[in-house]
Tab-separated table of C-alpha atoms and ligand atoms in Angstrom:
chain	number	residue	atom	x	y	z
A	987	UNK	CA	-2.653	-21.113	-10.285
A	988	UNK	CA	-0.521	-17.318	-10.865
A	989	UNK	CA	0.231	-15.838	-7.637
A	990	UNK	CA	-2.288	-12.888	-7.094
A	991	UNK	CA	0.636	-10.309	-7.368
A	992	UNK	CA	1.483	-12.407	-11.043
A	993	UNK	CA	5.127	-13.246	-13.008
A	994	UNK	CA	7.203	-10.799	-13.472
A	995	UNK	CA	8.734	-11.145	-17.071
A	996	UNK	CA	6.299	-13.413	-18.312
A	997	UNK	CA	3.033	-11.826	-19.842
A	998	UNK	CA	1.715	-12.815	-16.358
A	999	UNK	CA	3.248	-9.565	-14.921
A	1000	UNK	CA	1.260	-7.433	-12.970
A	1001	UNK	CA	1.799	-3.667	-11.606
A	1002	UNK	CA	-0.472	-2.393	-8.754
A	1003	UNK	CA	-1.582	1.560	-10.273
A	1004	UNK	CA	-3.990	3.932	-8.787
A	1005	UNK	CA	-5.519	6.920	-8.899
A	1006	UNK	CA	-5.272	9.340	-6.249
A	1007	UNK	CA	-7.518	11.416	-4.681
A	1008	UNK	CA	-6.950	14.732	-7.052
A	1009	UNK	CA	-6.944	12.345	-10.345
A	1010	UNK	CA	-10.606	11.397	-9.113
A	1011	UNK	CA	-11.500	14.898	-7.662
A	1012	UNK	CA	-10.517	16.004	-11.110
A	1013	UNK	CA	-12.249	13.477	-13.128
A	1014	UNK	CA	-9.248	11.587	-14.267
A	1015	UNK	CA	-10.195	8.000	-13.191
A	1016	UNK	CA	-11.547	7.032	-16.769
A	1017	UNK	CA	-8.471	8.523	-19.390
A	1018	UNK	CA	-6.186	6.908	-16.750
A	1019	UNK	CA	-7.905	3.687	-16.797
A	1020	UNK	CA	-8.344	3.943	-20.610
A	1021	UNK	CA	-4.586	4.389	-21.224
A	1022	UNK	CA	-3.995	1.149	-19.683
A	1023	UNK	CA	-7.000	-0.653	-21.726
A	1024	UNK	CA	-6.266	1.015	-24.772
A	1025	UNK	CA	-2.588	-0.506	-24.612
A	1026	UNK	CA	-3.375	-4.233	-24.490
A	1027	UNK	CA	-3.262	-4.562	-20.489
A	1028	UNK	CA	-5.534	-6.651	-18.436
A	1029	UNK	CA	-7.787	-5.449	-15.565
A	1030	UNK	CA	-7.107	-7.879	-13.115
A	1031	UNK	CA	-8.436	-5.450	-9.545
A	1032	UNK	CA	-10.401	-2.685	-9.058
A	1033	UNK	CA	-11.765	-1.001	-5.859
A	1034	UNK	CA	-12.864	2.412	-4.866
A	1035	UNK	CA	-11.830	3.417	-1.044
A	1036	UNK	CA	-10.646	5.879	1.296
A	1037	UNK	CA	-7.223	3.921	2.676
A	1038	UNK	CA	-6.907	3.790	6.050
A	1039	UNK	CA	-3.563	5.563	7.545
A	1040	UNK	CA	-2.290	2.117	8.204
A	1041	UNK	CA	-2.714	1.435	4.439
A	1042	UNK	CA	-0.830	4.517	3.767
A	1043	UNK	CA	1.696	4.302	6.078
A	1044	UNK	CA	2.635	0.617	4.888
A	1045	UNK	CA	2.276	1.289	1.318
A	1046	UNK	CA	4.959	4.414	1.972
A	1047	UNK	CA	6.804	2.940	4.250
A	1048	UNK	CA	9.970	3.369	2.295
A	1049	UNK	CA	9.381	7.372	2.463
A	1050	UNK	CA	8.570	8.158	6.362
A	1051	UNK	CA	11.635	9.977	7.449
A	1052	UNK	CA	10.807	12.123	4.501
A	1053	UNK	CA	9.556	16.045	6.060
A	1054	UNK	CA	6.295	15.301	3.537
A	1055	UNK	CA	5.470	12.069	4.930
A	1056	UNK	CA	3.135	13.152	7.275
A	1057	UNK	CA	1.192	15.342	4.200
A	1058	UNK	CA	1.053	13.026	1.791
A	1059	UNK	CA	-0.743	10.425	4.148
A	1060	UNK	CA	-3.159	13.005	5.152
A	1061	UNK	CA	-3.811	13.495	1.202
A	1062	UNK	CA	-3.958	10.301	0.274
A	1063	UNK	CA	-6.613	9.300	3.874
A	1064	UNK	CA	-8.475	11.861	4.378
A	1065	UNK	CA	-11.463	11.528	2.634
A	1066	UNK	CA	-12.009	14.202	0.470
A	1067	UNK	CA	-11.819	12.170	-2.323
A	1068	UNK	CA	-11.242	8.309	-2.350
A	1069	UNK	CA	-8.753	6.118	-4.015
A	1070	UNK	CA	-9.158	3.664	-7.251
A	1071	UNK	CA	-6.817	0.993	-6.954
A	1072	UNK	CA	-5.986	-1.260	-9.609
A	1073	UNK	CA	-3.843	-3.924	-10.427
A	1074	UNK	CA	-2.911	-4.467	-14.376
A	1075	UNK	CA	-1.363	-7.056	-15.651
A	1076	UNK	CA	0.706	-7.634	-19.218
A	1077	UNK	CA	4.520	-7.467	-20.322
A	1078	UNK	CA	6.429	-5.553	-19.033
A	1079	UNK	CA	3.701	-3.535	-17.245
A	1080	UNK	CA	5.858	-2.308	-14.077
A	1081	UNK	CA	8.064	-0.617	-16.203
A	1082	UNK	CA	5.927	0.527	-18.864
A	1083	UNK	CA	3.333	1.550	-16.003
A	1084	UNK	CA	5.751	3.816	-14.725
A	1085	UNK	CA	6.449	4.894	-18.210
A	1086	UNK	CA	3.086	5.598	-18.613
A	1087	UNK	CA	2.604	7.764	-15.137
A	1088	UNK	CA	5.316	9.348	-16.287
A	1089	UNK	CA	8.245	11.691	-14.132
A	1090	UNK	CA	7.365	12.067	-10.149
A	1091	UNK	CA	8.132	15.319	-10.443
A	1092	UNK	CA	5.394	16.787	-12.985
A	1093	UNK	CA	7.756	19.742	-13.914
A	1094	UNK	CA	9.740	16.800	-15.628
A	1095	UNK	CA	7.342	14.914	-16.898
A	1096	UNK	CA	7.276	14.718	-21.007
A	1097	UNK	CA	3.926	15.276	-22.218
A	1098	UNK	CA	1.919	12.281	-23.439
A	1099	UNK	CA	2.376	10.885	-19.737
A	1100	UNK	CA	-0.230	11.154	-17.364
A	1101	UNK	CA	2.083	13.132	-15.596
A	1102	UNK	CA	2.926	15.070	-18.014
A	1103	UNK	CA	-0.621	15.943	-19.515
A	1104	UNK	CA	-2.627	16.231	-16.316
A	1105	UNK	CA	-1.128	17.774	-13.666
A	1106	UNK	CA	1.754	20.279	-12.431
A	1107	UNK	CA	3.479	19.680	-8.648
A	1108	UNK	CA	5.046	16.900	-6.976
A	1109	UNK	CA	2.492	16.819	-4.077
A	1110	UNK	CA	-0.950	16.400	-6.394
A	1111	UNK	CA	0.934	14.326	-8.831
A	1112	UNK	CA	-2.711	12.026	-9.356
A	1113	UNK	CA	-1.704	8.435	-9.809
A	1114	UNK	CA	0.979	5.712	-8.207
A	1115	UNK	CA	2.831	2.934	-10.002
A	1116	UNK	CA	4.599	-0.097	-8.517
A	1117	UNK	CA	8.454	0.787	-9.131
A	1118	UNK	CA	9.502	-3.091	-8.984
A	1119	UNK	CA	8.817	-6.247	-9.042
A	1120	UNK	CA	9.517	-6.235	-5.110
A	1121	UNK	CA	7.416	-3.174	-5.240
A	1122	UNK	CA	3.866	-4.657	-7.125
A	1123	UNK	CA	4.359	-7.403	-4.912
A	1124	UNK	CA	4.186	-5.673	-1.823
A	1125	UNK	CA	1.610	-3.479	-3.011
A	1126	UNK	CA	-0.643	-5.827	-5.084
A	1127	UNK	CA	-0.501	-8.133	-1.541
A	1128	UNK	CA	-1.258	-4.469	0.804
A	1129	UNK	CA	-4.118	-3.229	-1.251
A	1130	UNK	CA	-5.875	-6.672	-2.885
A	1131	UNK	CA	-5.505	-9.100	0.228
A	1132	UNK	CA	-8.641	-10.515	0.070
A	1133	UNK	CA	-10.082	-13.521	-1.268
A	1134	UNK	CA	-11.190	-13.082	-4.880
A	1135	UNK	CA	-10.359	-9.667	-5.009
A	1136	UNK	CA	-7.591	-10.480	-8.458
A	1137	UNK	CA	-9.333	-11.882	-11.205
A	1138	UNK	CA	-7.923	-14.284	-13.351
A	1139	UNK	CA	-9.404	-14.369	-16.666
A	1140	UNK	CA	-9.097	-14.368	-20.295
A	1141	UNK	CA	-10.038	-11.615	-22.856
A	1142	UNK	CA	-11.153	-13.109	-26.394
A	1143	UNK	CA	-8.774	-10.908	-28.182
A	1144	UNK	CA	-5.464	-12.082	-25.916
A	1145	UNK	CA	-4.413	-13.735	-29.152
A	1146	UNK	CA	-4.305	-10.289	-31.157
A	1147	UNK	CA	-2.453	-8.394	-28.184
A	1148	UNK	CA	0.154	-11.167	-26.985
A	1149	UNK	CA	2.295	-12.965	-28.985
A	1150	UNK	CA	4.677	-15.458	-26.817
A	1151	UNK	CA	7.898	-15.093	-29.840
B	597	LIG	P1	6.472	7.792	-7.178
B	597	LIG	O1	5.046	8.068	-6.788
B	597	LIG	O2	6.758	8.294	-8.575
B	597	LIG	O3	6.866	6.361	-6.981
B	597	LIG	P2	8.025	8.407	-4.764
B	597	LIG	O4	9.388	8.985	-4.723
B	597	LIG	O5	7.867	6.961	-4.401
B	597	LIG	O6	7.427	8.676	-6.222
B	597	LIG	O7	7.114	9.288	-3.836
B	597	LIG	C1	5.814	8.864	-3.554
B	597	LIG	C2	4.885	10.051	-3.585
B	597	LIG	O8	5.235	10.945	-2.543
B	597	LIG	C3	4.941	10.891	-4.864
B	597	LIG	O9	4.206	10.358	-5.931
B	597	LIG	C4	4.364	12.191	-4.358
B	597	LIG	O10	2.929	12.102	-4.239
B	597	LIG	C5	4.928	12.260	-2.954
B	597	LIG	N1	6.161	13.047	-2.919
B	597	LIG	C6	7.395	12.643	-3.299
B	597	LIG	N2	8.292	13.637	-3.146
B	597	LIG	C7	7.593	14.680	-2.652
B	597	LIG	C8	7.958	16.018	-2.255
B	597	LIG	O11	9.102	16.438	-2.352
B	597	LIG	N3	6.942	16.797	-1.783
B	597	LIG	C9	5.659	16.372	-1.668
B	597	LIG	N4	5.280	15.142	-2.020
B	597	LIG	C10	6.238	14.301	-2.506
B	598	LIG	MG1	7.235	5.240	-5.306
């Protein structure tokens, strides 16, 4: 049996992504889930919630000295608009993932990103992407904890998408 937060390198990898609250206020949930689809990655997780400031806290941990700590938890828990989580899985689909989402900053962000197509400032910047492996592990583990929560399964066109050479 995979791990539930996958193999990094193999074409077991998976990335935890999500949507934040502005992508859904904005009606962004299905282009950004479509990117991923569209590409050949796997929908593995899936949920819909308003995180908890524990969940937030936790899942920035890394960032709560920063002076916008405090406002981006708020954003991300405070219920105007919920959260789709998701974990994808595929080669390479940390990095590409954060390919994909494109710069943090949206003022840098090349168009044909997320980023870069949707959305303007640094603090309503609409998605998240694991940045490592150490990263989708944490995250994948914070946000998809529970039992049966990852599915493992197989798509009948894997064979079309993956090659293993
Ligand atoms: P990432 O989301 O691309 O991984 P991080 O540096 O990990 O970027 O920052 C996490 C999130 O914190 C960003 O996506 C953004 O929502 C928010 N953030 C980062 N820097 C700033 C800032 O200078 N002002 C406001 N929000 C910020
Ligand atoms: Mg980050």
């Amino acid at each position: 049996a995979i791990p539930i937060h996958g193999v990094p390198g193999t074409s077991k990898e998976r990335t935890f992504i999500a949507v934040k609250p502005d992508g859904v206020q904005r009606g962004l949930i299905s282009d950004i889930i479509a990117r991923f689809e569209r590409r050949g990655y796997k929908l593995v997780g899936l949920k819909l919630l308003v995180p908890s400031k524990a969940l937030a806290n936790e899942h920035y941990a890394d960032l709560s000295k920063k002076p916008f700590f405090a406002g981006l938890v708020d954003y991300m828990t405070n219920g105007k608009a919920p959260v789709i989580g998701m974990v994808w899985e595929g080669p390479a689909v940390i990095k590409q993932g954060r390919v994909m989402l494109g710069a943090t900053d949206p003022t840098a962000a090349g168009p044909g990103t997320i980023r870069g197509d949707y959305c303007l400032t640094i603090g309503r910047n609409i998605c998240h992407g694991s940045d490592s492996a150490e990263s989708a592990e944490k995250e994948i583990g914070l946000w998809f904890g529970g039992k049966g929560e990852i599915v493992n399964w197989t798509a009948n066109n894997d064979e079309w998408v993956v090659s293993d050479n």
